[in-house]
């Protein structure tokens, strides 16, 4: 091959093959993967779930799950092969030369040990020093990862720390022995965008300081674009393409890389374009695959692709790809397939109206002997209308109360004060019951695994709302269920399957079919695509927008992902700590935000464009979302706001008009506003 | 040859409507019962256990009919009168294992026959009282967990109270009060064993009622009964099965404990506990074969129920069926 395998490489992975033993068969999860990382380099490994990217990272640490083993290939660290080394030898590498940042900061720390002691322990495994010396070193590390008040935090337990702070502690533990290589497995996936930006900044700074090599495993093309030097794109256990970051975004050659990029919605540009979605599903690795793995989903597939599997071939400067029909160089077709989506005008008829909606959760459950007066202010004084046929997006960090708003509208929680009214609700049916409202509002849930009863067949799941309402029975019901399956793009044979026989994306379609069974006017979608891979996410988003246009549906679309909301929503509401801080037409909120929080959220989103990503300003929203038990006085955002003044502490801002139908609650908005008399 | 799944996907994609919306193919793996049996039979230990328990039950039901039969040439159990009188002339009553009596004889009776005969009562009371335990515990726990609030607090304090009374004391007290008949023992053992099950089911119900699919059912306007019967109960199955097998083992052990203390069934009915008690009276005198078959049976039976419970829990665990 090429001279990428040279002596100066810190890590060389050669023809790695990893096999997992399942209950009934063997699966080759990673096959013939080769790459290298030079000292100080940041290599991104990107791909959808199940493509083997985490498995490769774990194999380097030699920490594969019990049923997995390296069945072929070599892993050379500083020229020494780690494969087959006894555990005693391996322990010398782990933590010392190679360190790992695992995915979930909430479960990766020992809950009964002080965080300082955990860093001390990590240091003393490889250094025979006194506890005092190690503690000094640990404290230095905690400062290095920018933990505020490191001395005090040193003696705290993990439960006292937020997710972002925990991830910093984990980074401190990983780097305390000054390793040469850091494997970061989706280090920010569980975190909010603003915290993600902070953590990635910390990693960047440390990388520069220690000349650290990083293997950054992620599914997020935006993170890849802004943080890495080189990229390996993996698909179904094999490397599809490898190139420098700037080159892969400019001259991608593999159709999968292009499809992956084109299926991610963007926050850039004036107007979203229709997403390119990769049809079908990744192949089932337990079954033999003939030819190219991507063939079944590739629009350029030919007879040749069926006959043989393409191997990685080099083209020019370290750019390698595995494809018989590569895209031509300089072909700028990432978004060519997507037609611009016209800006939809919102209708005038109000469908759902929220008036001063407030929800406080008592801190402890009611019992006989317990009385708790303190409350969590989850939703505070929200007034908004959803119009017929429009999609209202609600964005905000976790803890902003957006999910609670959805649950309140669905009647899954009862408001502490305020009201929700539905125009379609028949006033003669007073009080309006869940049963009657089910025909007006329905919900799709975030987790397609948890929202379908695992003991019921698809036909029973989709038929359940029809059963409960008693509207359709027998063969008529079956016919309707068949229609619904067609509408959501599921094959008819899935009718008598169980949810566990379907993929995540397919299950989410079942959830959608169930929600549509009663032909509701509005569907509350709480993070409906955030647990799906990007290619499946694009399929789902296109399906949602098609159905909306066909049926005149309204959505209340709740998501933490600004780009997704941008893609689907006509209007956007931004929530912070229980308050609706800004609401307006999607294009206006995104291009000319009026609230400082909206601006900060937009700045924190990683953009899948290396040039734009690196040129963006370094202004970052500091700190983390405060506790909703005792929210800040005045404006709740003031503790993190760059423009906060005395006034913000004392007086809660009211809504002012920042444009047509564009309201903002801020004393010092980014755009000129006109005060309004009545509340909206 | 059948086309590979990839080809099927490709073909569908080319054809019409599905092309724009296709979610890929769905491979079927049979009905829920077939899938569960597939997982269950992978556990060979559980299969062996199941065979053992089935043989034991069949033996207990059928064997006593042939007890007086030709093959075992054993003294008959005289169900009408006292069962401990040997009627065979010149028969010493007890003998070590031989070709005719594979596990020996005890006081004139073939040991295998005795085990099967007493198994009728041990297994009968065991299964029936386990059913009592489970129905009480499941209903109580589910009610407490689903309704919650003050009712839950009161119901659970009652369980706490009952659990603070030593189990054996409670058993002996109730037997003294209600007598030692088959029915009384079944009811007593059933009624004193359900507190743990109730706690377990309460916890399970509390976690299940927070699931998204329950929320989905609520938003459709489903009634409380529908949610409990269609969404909570079927998903609590694996917990119930595990608890049920333990309840069976516990009931049989409790009966044995009572029998051992001499409070068990009265002759001519007798259970495994009575056998242990009688065997332990004489095994120190050299009648070693009086104790080990029944002791081995006990251990094997309780182990078997646990293994079967394990495998059934796996079979009910949907995620395992995917692999």
Short mmCIF file of N, CA, C and O in Angstrom, two decimals, chain A residues 22-24 279-281 283 289-290 295-296 298 306 366-368 410 412 434-435 438 441-442 445 447 450-456 460 464-465 467-469 486-491 493-494 497-498 500-502 506-507 509 514 539 543 546-547 550, chain B residues 1 4-7 9-10 12-13 17-32 35-36 38-39 42 149-150 153-154 211-213 215-222 226 230-231 234-235 237 314-318 320-323:
data_model
loop_
_atom_site.label_atom_id
_atom_site.label_comp_id
_atom_site.label_asym_id
_atom_site.label_seq_id
_atom_site.Cartn_x
_atom_site.Cartn_y
_atom_site.Cartn_z
N UNK A 22 -21.97 -15.11 19.04
CA UNK A 22 -23.32 -14.92 19.56
C UNK A 22 -23.86 -16.28 19.98
O UNK A 22 -23.20 -17.29 19.84
N UNK A 23 -25.10 -16.27 20.46
CA UNK A 23 -25.66 -17.53 20.94
C UNK A 23 -25.75 -18.57 19.85
O UNK A 23 -25.57 -19.76 20.10
N UNK A 24 -26.03 -18.12 18.63
CA UNK A 24 -26.23 -19.10 17.58
C UNK A 24 -25.22 -19.00 16.45
O UNK A 24 -25.11 -19.91 15.65
N UNK A 279 -31.57 4.83 1.43
CA UNK A 279 -32.66 3.87 1.60
C UNK A 279 -32.21 2.61 2.31
O UNK A 279 -31.01 2.29 2.34
N UNK A 280 -33.15 1.89 2.89
CA UNK A 280 -32.85 0.59 3.48
C UNK A 280 -32.07 0.66 4.77
O UNK A 280 -31.99 1.70 5.43
N UNK A 281 -31.52 -0.48 5.15
CA UNK A 281 -30.82 -0.63 6.42
C UNK A 281 -29.41 -1.14 6.17
O UNK A 281 -29.15 -1.75 5.15
N UNK A 283 -26.41 -3.80 6.33
CA UNK A 283 -26.58 -5.25 6.21
C UNK A 283 -26.46 -5.97 7.55
O UNK A 283 -25.82 -5.49 8.47
N UNK A 289 -22.26 -11.75 3.15
CA UNK A 289 -22.50 -10.63 2.25
C UNK A 289 -21.69 -10.87 0.98
O UNK A 289 -20.49 -11.14 1.06
N UNK A 290 -22.34 -10.80 -0.17
CA UNK A 290 -21.54 -10.91 -1.39
C UNK A 290 -21.33 -9.52 -1.97
O UNK A 290 -22.21 -8.67 -1.95
N UNK A 295 -23.60 -1.97 -1.40
CA UNK A 295 -24.26 -2.13 -2.70
C UNK A 295 -25.78 -1.96 -2.63
O UNK A 295 -26.38 -1.23 -3.42
N UNK A 296 -26.42 -2.63 -1.66
CA UNK A 296 -27.88 -2.64 -1.61
C UNK A 296 -28.47 -1.25 -1.43
O UNK A 296 -29.62 -1.01 -1.75
N UNK A 298 -26.76 1.61 -2.46
CA UNK A 298 -25.97 2.56 -3.24
C UNK A 298 -26.64 2.84 -4.58
O UNK A 298 -27.07 1.93 -5.27
N UNK A 306 -21.60 -6.45 -7.27
CA UNK A 306 -22.19 -7.67 -6.77
C UNK A 306 -21.16 -8.80 -6.73
O UNK A 306 -21.17 -9.63 -5.84
N UNK A 366 -45.45 11.95 47.48
CA UNK A 366 -46.33 12.08 48.64
C UNK A 366 -46.36 10.77 49.41
O UNK A 366 -46.48 9.71 48.85
N UNK A 367 -46.29 10.87 50.72
CA UNK A 367 -46.43 9.68 51.55
C UNK A 367 -47.29 10.05 52.74
O UNK A 367 -47.95 11.10 52.73
N UNK A 368 -47.30 9.20 53.77
CA UNK A 368 -48.12 9.53 54.94
C UNK A 368 -47.38 10.49 55.85
O UNK A 368 -47.93 11.46 56.36
N UNK A 410 -50.23 16.41 26.33
CA UNK A 410 -50.78 15.07 26.16
C UNK A 410 -51.61 14.61 27.34
O UNK A 410 -52.18 13.53 27.32
N UNK A 412 -50.41 13.76 30.18
CA UNK A 412 -49.67 12.79 30.99
C UNK A 412 -49.23 13.42 32.31
O UNK A 412 -48.83 12.73 33.23
N UNK A 434 -59.53 11.93 28.30
CA UNK A 434 -58.39 11.41 27.54
C UNK A 434 -58.91 10.70 26.28
O UNK A 434 -58.36 10.83 25.20
N UNK A 435 -60.01 9.94 26.46
CA UNK A 435 -60.56 9.15 25.37
C UNK A 435 -60.99 10.04 24.21
O UNK A 435 -60.74 9.73 23.04
N UNK A 438 -57.94 11.82 22.49
CA UNK A 438 -57.04 10.95 21.73
C UNK A 438 -57.26 11.12 20.23
O UNK A 438 -56.35 10.87 19.44
N UNK A 441 -55.13 14.66 19.61
CA UNK A 441 -53.69 14.73 19.84
C UNK A 441 -53.12 13.34 20.03
O UNK A 441 -53.75 12.48 20.65
N UNK A 442 -51.97 13.11 19.47
CA UNK A 442 -51.27 11.85 19.67
C UNK A 442 -49.79 12.15 19.85
O UNK A 442 -49.35 13.27 19.66
N UNK A 445 -42.77 8.91 20.68
CA UNK A 445 -41.82 8.98 21.78
C UNK A 445 -40.38 8.93 21.27
O UNK A 445 -40.12 8.56 20.14
N UNK A 447 -37.80 7.00 22.49
CA UNK A 447 -37.12 5.71 22.45
C UNK A 447 -38.00 4.67 21.78
O UNK A 447 -38.98 4.20 22.36
N UNK A 450 -38.63 1.54 23.92
CA UNK A 450 -39.44 1.59 25.14
C UNK A 450 -40.88 1.94 24.86
O UNK A 450 -41.74 1.72 25.70
N UNK A 451 -41.20 2.47 23.67
CA UNK A 451 -42.54 2.98 23.48
C UNK A 451 -43.48 1.94 22.87
O UNK A 451 -44.65 2.21 22.68
N UNK A 452 -42.95 0.75 22.54
CA UNK A 452 -43.82 -0.31 22.02
C UNK A 452 -43.80 -1.48 23.00
O UNK A 452 -42.72 -1.94 23.38
N UNK A 453 -44.97 -1.94 23.38
CA UNK A 453 -45.06 -3.09 24.28
C UNK A 453 -44.42 -4.31 23.61
O UNK A 453 -44.89 -4.76 22.58
N UNK A 454 -43.33 -4.84 24.21
CA UNK A 454 -42.60 -5.92 23.53
C UNK A 454 -43.38 -7.22 23.38
O UNK A 454 -42.97 -8.11 22.65
N UNK A 455 -44.49 -7.34 24.08
CA UNK A 455 -45.25 -8.59 24.04
C UNK A 455 -46.37 -8.57 23.00
O UNK A 455 -47.13 -9.52 22.92
N UNK A 456 -46.50 -7.47 22.28
CA UNK A 456 -47.61 -7.37 21.32
C UNK A 456 -47.07 -7.35 19.90
O UNK A 456 -46.01 -6.79 19.62
N UNK A 460 -51.36 -5.62 16.60
CA UNK A 460 -52.07 -5.28 17.83
C UNK A 460 -51.67 -3.89 18.33
O UNK A 460 -52.47 -3.17 18.91
N UNK A 464 -54.35 -0.92 18.60
CA UNK A 464 -54.82 -0.62 19.95
C UNK A 464 -55.64 0.66 20.06
O UNK A 464 -56.72 0.63 20.65
N UNK A 465 -55.18 1.79 19.49
CA UNK A 465 -56.03 2.99 19.59
C UNK A 465 -57.40 2.77 18.95
O UNK A 465 -58.41 3.28 19.46
N UNK A 467 -59.00 -0.10 18.78
CA UNK A 467 -59.73 -0.94 19.73
C UNK A 467 -60.32 -0.10 20.85
O UNK A 467 -61.47 -0.26 21.24
N UNK A 468 -59.47 0.76 21.41
CA UNK A 468 -59.90 1.54 22.57
C UNK A 468 -61.05 2.47 22.18
O UNK A 468 -62.02 2.60 22.91
N UNK A 469 -60.91 3.09 21.02
CA UNK A 469 -61.96 4.00 20.60
C UNK A 469 -63.19 3.24 20.10
O UNK A 469 -64.28 3.79 20.03
N UNK A 486 -48.50 1.08 4.90
CA UNK A 486 -48.08 1.64 3.62
C UNK A 486 -47.64 3.09 3.78
O UNK A 486 -46.62 3.51 3.25
N UNK A 487 -48.46 3.82 4.53
CA UNK A 487 -48.17 5.25 4.67
C UNK A 487 -46.83 5.50 5.34
O UNK A 487 -46.13 6.44 4.99
N UNK A 488 -46.46 4.66 6.31
CA UNK A 488 -45.18 4.88 6.99
C UNK A 488 -44.06 4.06 6.36
O UNK A 488 -42.94 4.04 6.88
N UNK A 489 -44.34 3.39 5.22
CA UNK A 489 -43.28 2.71 4.49
C UNK A 489 -42.82 1.41 5.09
O UNK A 489 -41.68 1.00 4.89
N UNK A 490 -43.70 0.72 5.83
CA UNK A 490 -43.32 -0.58 6.37
C UNK A 490 -43.92 -1.68 5.49
O UNK A 490 -45.05 -1.56 5.04
N UNK A 491 -43.15 -2.76 5.24
CA UNK A 491 -43.69 -3.85 4.43
C UNK A 491 -44.85 -4.53 5.15
O UNK A 491 -44.87 -4.61 6.38
N UNK A 493 -45.53 -7.54 5.52
CA UNK A 493 -45.25 -8.75 6.30
C UNK A 493 -44.86 -8.43 7.74
O UNK A 493 -44.78 -9.32 8.57
N UNK A 494 -44.65 -7.15 8.03
CA UNK A 494 -44.30 -6.82 9.42
C UNK A 494 -45.53 -6.87 10.33
O UNK A 494 -45.41 -6.80 11.54
N UNK A 497 -45.32 -9.39 13.13
CA UNK A 497 -44.02 -9.47 13.80
C UNK A 497 -44.11 -8.82 15.17
O UNK A 497 -45.02 -8.05 15.45
N UNK A 498 -43.10 -9.11 15.97
CA UNK A 498 -42.97 -8.45 17.28
C UNK A 498 -41.97 -7.30 17.17
O UNK A 498 -41.09 -7.35 16.30
N UNK A 500 -39.29 -6.54 18.66
CA UNK A 500 -37.86 -6.83 18.70
C UNK A 500 -37.35 -7.39 17.38
O UNK A 500 -36.14 -7.50 17.19
N UNK A 501 -38.25 -7.75 16.47
CA UNK A 501 -37.79 -8.25 15.17
C UNK A 501 -37.56 -7.11 14.18
O UNK A 501 -37.15 -7.32 13.06
N UNK A 502 -37.85 -5.88 14.62
CA UNK A 502 -37.69 -4.71 13.75
C UNK A 502 -36.47 -3.89 14.18
O UNK A 502 -36.06 -3.95 15.32
N UNK A 506 -37.47 1.22 12.03
CA UNK A 506 -38.76 0.59 11.71
C UNK A 506 -39.71 0.70 12.89
O UNK A 506 -40.90 0.95 12.73
N UNK A 507 -39.18 0.50 14.09
CA UNK A 507 -40.02 0.62 15.28
C UNK A 507 -40.58 2.03 15.40
O UNK A 507 -41.73 2.22 15.76
N UNK A 509 -41.28 3.95 13.05
CA UNK A 509 -42.37 4.07 12.07
C UNK A 509 -43.65 3.43 12.61
O UNK A 509 -44.74 3.92 12.35
N UNK A 514 -49.08 4.20 14.72
CA UNK A 514 -50.00 4.13 15.85
C UNK A 514 -50.56 5.51 16.16
O UNK A 514 -51.74 5.67 16.44
N UNK A 539 -34.40 9.49 6.71
CA UNK A 539 -35.62 8.82 6.20
C UNK A 539 -36.84 9.26 7.00
O UNK A 539 -37.88 9.58 6.45
N UNK A 543 -40.10 11.43 5.91
CA UNK A 543 -41.43 10.81 6.05
C UNK A 543 -42.36 11.72 6.85
O UNK A 543 -43.51 11.95 6.46
N UNK A 546 -43.38 14.64 4.69
CA UNK A 546 -44.31 14.24 3.63
C UNK A 546 -45.72 14.03 4.18
O UNK A 546 -46.70 14.49 3.60
N UNK A 547 -45.79 13.32 5.31
CA UNK A 547 -47.10 13.04 5.89
C UNK A 547 -47.80 14.32 6.33
O UNK A 547 -49.01 14.47 6.20
N UNK A 550 -49.20 15.83 3.24
CA UNK A 550 -50.34 15.08 2.69
C UNK A 550 -51.59 15.24 3.55
O UNK A 550 -52.70 15.36 3.05
N UNK B 1 -32.68 -21.15 -5.05
CA UNK B 1 -32.17 -20.49 -3.84
C UNK B 1 -32.92 -19.19 -3.60
O UNK B 1 -33.28 -18.48 -4.53
N UNK B 4 -30.90 -13.11 -1.38
CA UNK B 4 -30.41 -12.63 -0.09
C UNK B 4 -31.25 -11.42 0.32
O UNK B 4 -31.94 -10.80 -0.49
N UNK B 5 -31.16 -11.10 1.61
CA UNK B 5 -31.98 -10.00 2.12
C UNK B 5 -31.61 -8.69 1.40
O UNK B 5 -32.45 -7.83 1.16
N UNK B 6 -30.35 -8.57 1.04
CA UNK B 6 -29.93 -7.35 0.35
C UNK B 6 -30.67 -7.16 -0.97
O UNK B 6 -31.07 -6.07 -1.33
N UNK B 7 -30.81 -8.28 -1.68
CA UNK B 7 -31.47 -8.18 -2.98
C UNK B 7 -32.93 -7.80 -2.82
O UNK B 7 -33.46 -7.04 -3.60
N UNK B 9 -34.18 -6.00 -0.49
CA UNK B 9 -34.23 -4.56 -0.23
C UNK B 9 -34.10 -3.79 -1.52
O UNK B 9 -34.88 -2.91 -1.83
N UNK B 10 -33.11 -4.18 -2.31
CA UNK B 10 -32.82 -3.48 -3.56
C UNK B 10 -34.05 -3.51 -4.48
O UNK B 10 -34.45 -2.50 -5.03
N UNK B 12 -37.17 -3.93 -3.74
CA UNK B 12 -38.24 -3.09 -3.22
C UNK B 12 -37.98 -1.62 -3.50
O UNK B 12 -38.88 -0.87 -3.80
N UNK B 13 -36.70 -1.27 -3.39
CA UNK B 13 -36.37 0.13 -3.56
C UNK B 13 -36.68 0.58 -4.97
O UNK B 13 -37.10 1.70 -5.21
N UNK B 17 -43.74 3.12 -4.77
CA UNK B 17 -43.94 3.92 -3.56
C UNK B 17 -42.91 3.65 -2.49
O UNK B 17 -42.37 4.56 -1.88
N UNK B 18 -42.66 2.35 -2.29
CA UNK B 18 -41.77 1.97 -1.21
C UNK B 18 -40.40 2.60 -1.41
O UNK B 18 -39.67 2.84 -0.46
N UNK B 19 -40.07 2.90 -2.67
CA UNK B 19 -38.74 3.44 -2.95
C UNK B 19 -38.47 4.70 -2.15
O UNK B 19 -37.37 4.89 -1.64
N UNK B 20 -39.47 5.55 -2.01
CA UNK B 20 -39.20 6.80 -1.31
C UNK B 20 -39.32 6.64 0.20
O UNK B 20 -38.76 7.39 0.95
N UNK B 21 -40.08 5.64 0.64
CA UNK B 21 -40.35 5.55 2.06
C UNK B 21 -39.83 4.28 2.69
O UNK B 21 -39.94 4.09 3.88
N UNK B 22 -39.31 3.36 1.88
CA UNK B 22 -38.99 2.01 2.35
C UNK B 22 -38.17 1.99 3.61
O UNK B 22 -37.21 2.73 3.78
N UNK B 23 -38.58 1.13 4.53
CA UNK B 23 -37.85 1.00 5.79
C UNK B 23 -37.07 -0.29 5.82
O UNK B 23 -36.64 -0.74 6.86
N UNK B 24 -36.91 -0.94 4.65
CA UNK B 24 -36.17 -2.20 4.63
C UNK B 24 -37.05 -3.37 4.95
O UNK B 24 -38.22 -3.22 5.28
N UNK B 25 -36.47 -4.56 4.86
CA UNK B 25 -37.27 -5.75 5.07
C UNK B 25 -37.32 -6.12 6.55
O UNK B 25 -36.56 -5.63 7.35
N UNK B 26 -38.25 -7.01 6.85
CA UNK B 26 -38.41 -7.48 8.22
C UNK B 26 -38.37 -8.99 8.17
O UNK B 26 -39.16 -9.60 7.48
N UNK B 27 -37.44 -9.56 8.89
CA UNK B 27 -37.33 -11.02 8.88
C UNK B 27 -38.12 -11.59 10.04
O UNK B 27 -38.00 -11.12 11.17
N UNK B 28 -38.93 -12.58 9.79
CA UNK B 28 -39.73 -13.17 10.85
C UNK B 28 -39.01 -14.32 11.51
O UNK B 28 -38.24 -15.03 10.87
N UNK B 29 -39.25 -14.53 12.79
CA UNK B 29 -38.62 -15.64 13.49
C UNK B 29 -39.66 -16.44 14.25
O UNK B 29 -39.36 -17.07 15.23
N UNK B 30 -40.89 -16.42 13.79
CA UNK B 30 -41.90 -17.29 14.39
C UNK B 30 -42.73 -16.61 15.46
O UNK B 30 -42.51 -15.46 15.79
N UNK B 31 -43.68 -17.35 15.99
CA UNK B 31 -44.55 -16.79 17.02
C UNK B 31 -43.78 -16.63 18.32
O UNK B 31 -42.70 -17.18 18.50
N UNK B 32 -44.37 -15.87 19.24
CA UNK B 32 -43.71 -15.63 20.53
C UNK B 32 -43.41 -16.95 21.23
O UNK B 32 -42.36 -17.13 21.81
N UNK B 35 -40.45 -18.65 19.70
CA UNK B 35 -39.22 -17.94 20.04
C UNK B 35 -38.81 -18.23 21.47
O UNK B 35 -37.63 -18.40 21.78
N UNK B 36 -39.79 -18.31 22.37
CA UNK B 36 -39.49 -18.57 23.77
C UNK B 36 -38.93 -19.97 23.96
O UNK B 36 -37.98 -20.18 24.68
N UNK B 38 -37.34 -21.66 21.76
CA UNK B 38 -36.00 -21.70 21.19
C UNK B 38 -34.96 -21.25 22.21
O UNK B 38 -33.89 -21.82 22.33
N UNK B 39 -35.29 -20.20 22.97
CA UNK B 39 -34.35 -19.72 23.98
C UNK B 39 -34.28 -20.72 25.12
O UNK B 39 -33.20 -21.05 25.61
N UNK B 42 -32.12 -23.89 24.71
CA UNK B 42 -30.66 -23.73 24.66
C UNK B 42 -30.03 -23.98 26.01
O UNK B 42 -28.84 -24.24 26.11
N UNK B 149 -49.37 6.11 46.10
CA UNK B 149 -49.86 7.09 47.06
C UNK B 149 -50.07 6.51 48.45
O UNK B 149 -49.28 5.70 48.92
N UNK B 150 -51.16 6.90 49.09
CA UNK B 150 -51.39 6.52 50.48
C UNK B 150 -51.71 5.03 50.59
O UNK B 150 -51.27 4.35 51.52
N UNK B 153 -48.60 3.13 50.63
CA UNK B 153 -47.90 3.25 51.91
C UNK B 153 -48.53 2.32 52.95
O UNK B 153 -47.82 1.61 53.67
N UNK B 154 -49.85 2.28 53.02
CA UNK B 154 -50.52 1.44 54.02
C UNK B 154 -50.28 -0.04 53.72
O UNK B 154 -49.88 -0.80 54.59
N UNK B 211 -43.17 3.12 31.89
CA UNK B 211 -42.70 2.90 30.53
C UNK B 211 -43.46 3.76 29.53
O UNK B 211 -44.64 4.06 29.73
N UNK B 212 -42.78 4.05 28.42
CA UNK B 212 -43.41 4.86 27.39
C UNK B 212 -44.65 4.20 26.80
O UNK B 212 -45.60 4.86 26.43
N UNK B 213 -44.63 2.85 26.71
CA UNK B 213 -45.79 2.23 26.07
C UNK B 213 -47.03 2.33 26.96
O UNK B 213 -48.16 2.33 26.45
N UNK B 215 -47.50 5.06 28.86
CA UNK B 215 -47.88 6.45 28.58
C UNK B 215 -48.66 6.53 27.27
O UNK B 215 -49.67 7.22 27.18
N UNK B 216 -48.18 5.77 26.26
CA UNK B 216 -48.87 5.78 24.96
C UNK B 216 -50.30 5.29 25.12
O UNK B 216 -51.23 5.87 24.56
N UNK B 217 -50.48 4.22 25.90
CA UNK B 217 -51.83 3.68 26.10
C UNK B 217 -52.71 4.71 26.81
O UNK B 217 -53.89 4.86 26.49
N UNK B 218 -52.13 5.42 27.78
CA UNK B 218 -52.92 6.44 28.50
C UNK B 218 -53.38 7.52 27.52
O UNK B 218 -54.54 7.93 27.54
N UNK B 219 -52.47 7.93 26.63
CA UNK B 219 -52.87 9.00 25.70
C UNK B 219 -53.92 8.53 24.70
O UNK B 219 -54.57 9.33 24.06
N UNK B 220 -54.07 7.21 24.53
CA UNK B 220 -55.11 6.71 23.64
C UNK B 220 -56.44 6.63 24.36
O UNK B 220 -57.46 6.31 23.76
N UNK B 221 -56.42 6.87 25.67
CA UNK B 221 -57.65 6.80 26.45
C UNK B 221 -57.92 5.43 27.04
O UNK B 221 -59.05 5.11 27.37
N UNK B 222 -56.87 4.60 27.18
CA UNK B 222 -57.07 3.24 27.69
C UNK B 222 -57.48 3.26 29.15
O UNK B 222 -57.05 4.11 29.92
N UNK B 226 -57.35 -2.16 31.26
CA UNK B 226 -56.67 -2.48 30.01
C UNK B 226 -55.16 -2.33 30.17
O UNK B 226 -54.40 -3.18 29.72
N UNK B 230 -53.13 -5.69 29.74
CA UNK B 230 -52.47 -5.82 28.44
C UNK B 230 -51.04 -5.31 28.42
O UNK B 230 -50.26 -5.71 27.57
N UNK B 231 -50.72 -4.39 29.32
CA UNK B 231 -49.39 -3.79 29.21
C UNK B 231 -48.49 -4.11 30.40
O UNK B 231 -47.29 -4.26 30.24
N UNK B 234 -48.42 -8.77 31.20
CA UNK B 234 -47.59 -9.60 30.31
C UNK B 234 -46.11 -9.29 30.42
O UNK B 234 -45.27 -10.16 30.25
N UNK B 235 -45.79 -8.04 30.73
CA UNK B 235 -44.38 -7.68 30.82
C UNK B 235 -43.77 -8.01 32.17
O UNK B 235 -42.56 -7.97 32.34
N UNK B 237 -44.24 -10.87 33.38
CA UNK B 237 -44.24 -12.33 33.34
C UNK B 237 -42.91 -12.93 33.80
O UNK B 237 -42.91 -13.89 34.58
N UNK B 314 -35.20 -16.26 31.05
CA UNK B 314 -34.51 -15.92 29.80
C UNK B 314 -35.46 -15.96 28.62
O UNK B 314 -35.42 -15.13 27.74
N UNK B 315 -36.33 -16.98 28.61
CA UNK B 315 -37.25 -17.15 27.49
C UNK B 315 -38.22 -15.98 27.41
O UNK B 315 -38.61 -15.56 26.33
N UNK B 316 -38.58 -15.45 28.56
CA UNK B 316 -39.51 -14.32 28.57
C UNK B 316 -38.80 -13.00 28.25
O UNK B 316 -39.44 -12.00 27.97
N UNK B 317 -37.48 -13.00 28.35
CA UNK B 317 -36.71 -11.78 28.10
C UNK B 317 -36.59 -11.58 26.60
O UNK B 317 -35.86 -12.29 25.93
N UNK B 318 -37.33 -10.62 26.08
CA UNK B 318 -37.45 -10.47 24.64
C UNK B 318 -36.11 -10.22 23.97
O UNK B 318 -35.82 -10.70 22.89
N UNK B 320 -33.23 -11.34 24.41
CA UNK B 320 -32.41 -12.52 24.11
C UNK B 320 -32.87 -13.22 22.84
O UNK B 320 -32.13 -13.96 22.23
N UNK B 321 -34.12 -13.00 22.47
CA UNK B 321 -34.64 -13.69 21.30
C UNK B 321 -34.08 -13.12 20.01
O UNK B 321 -34.23 -13.71 18.95
N UNK B 322 -33.45 -11.96 20.11
CA UNK B 322 -32.94 -11.35 18.88
C UNK B 322 -31.70 -12.05 18.38
O UNK B 322 -31.42 -12.03 17.20
N UNK B 323 -30.92 -12.64 19.28
CA UNK B 323 -29.62 -13.17 18.86
C UNK B 323 -29.75 -14.59 18.30
O UNK B 323 -30.40 -15.40 18.88
#
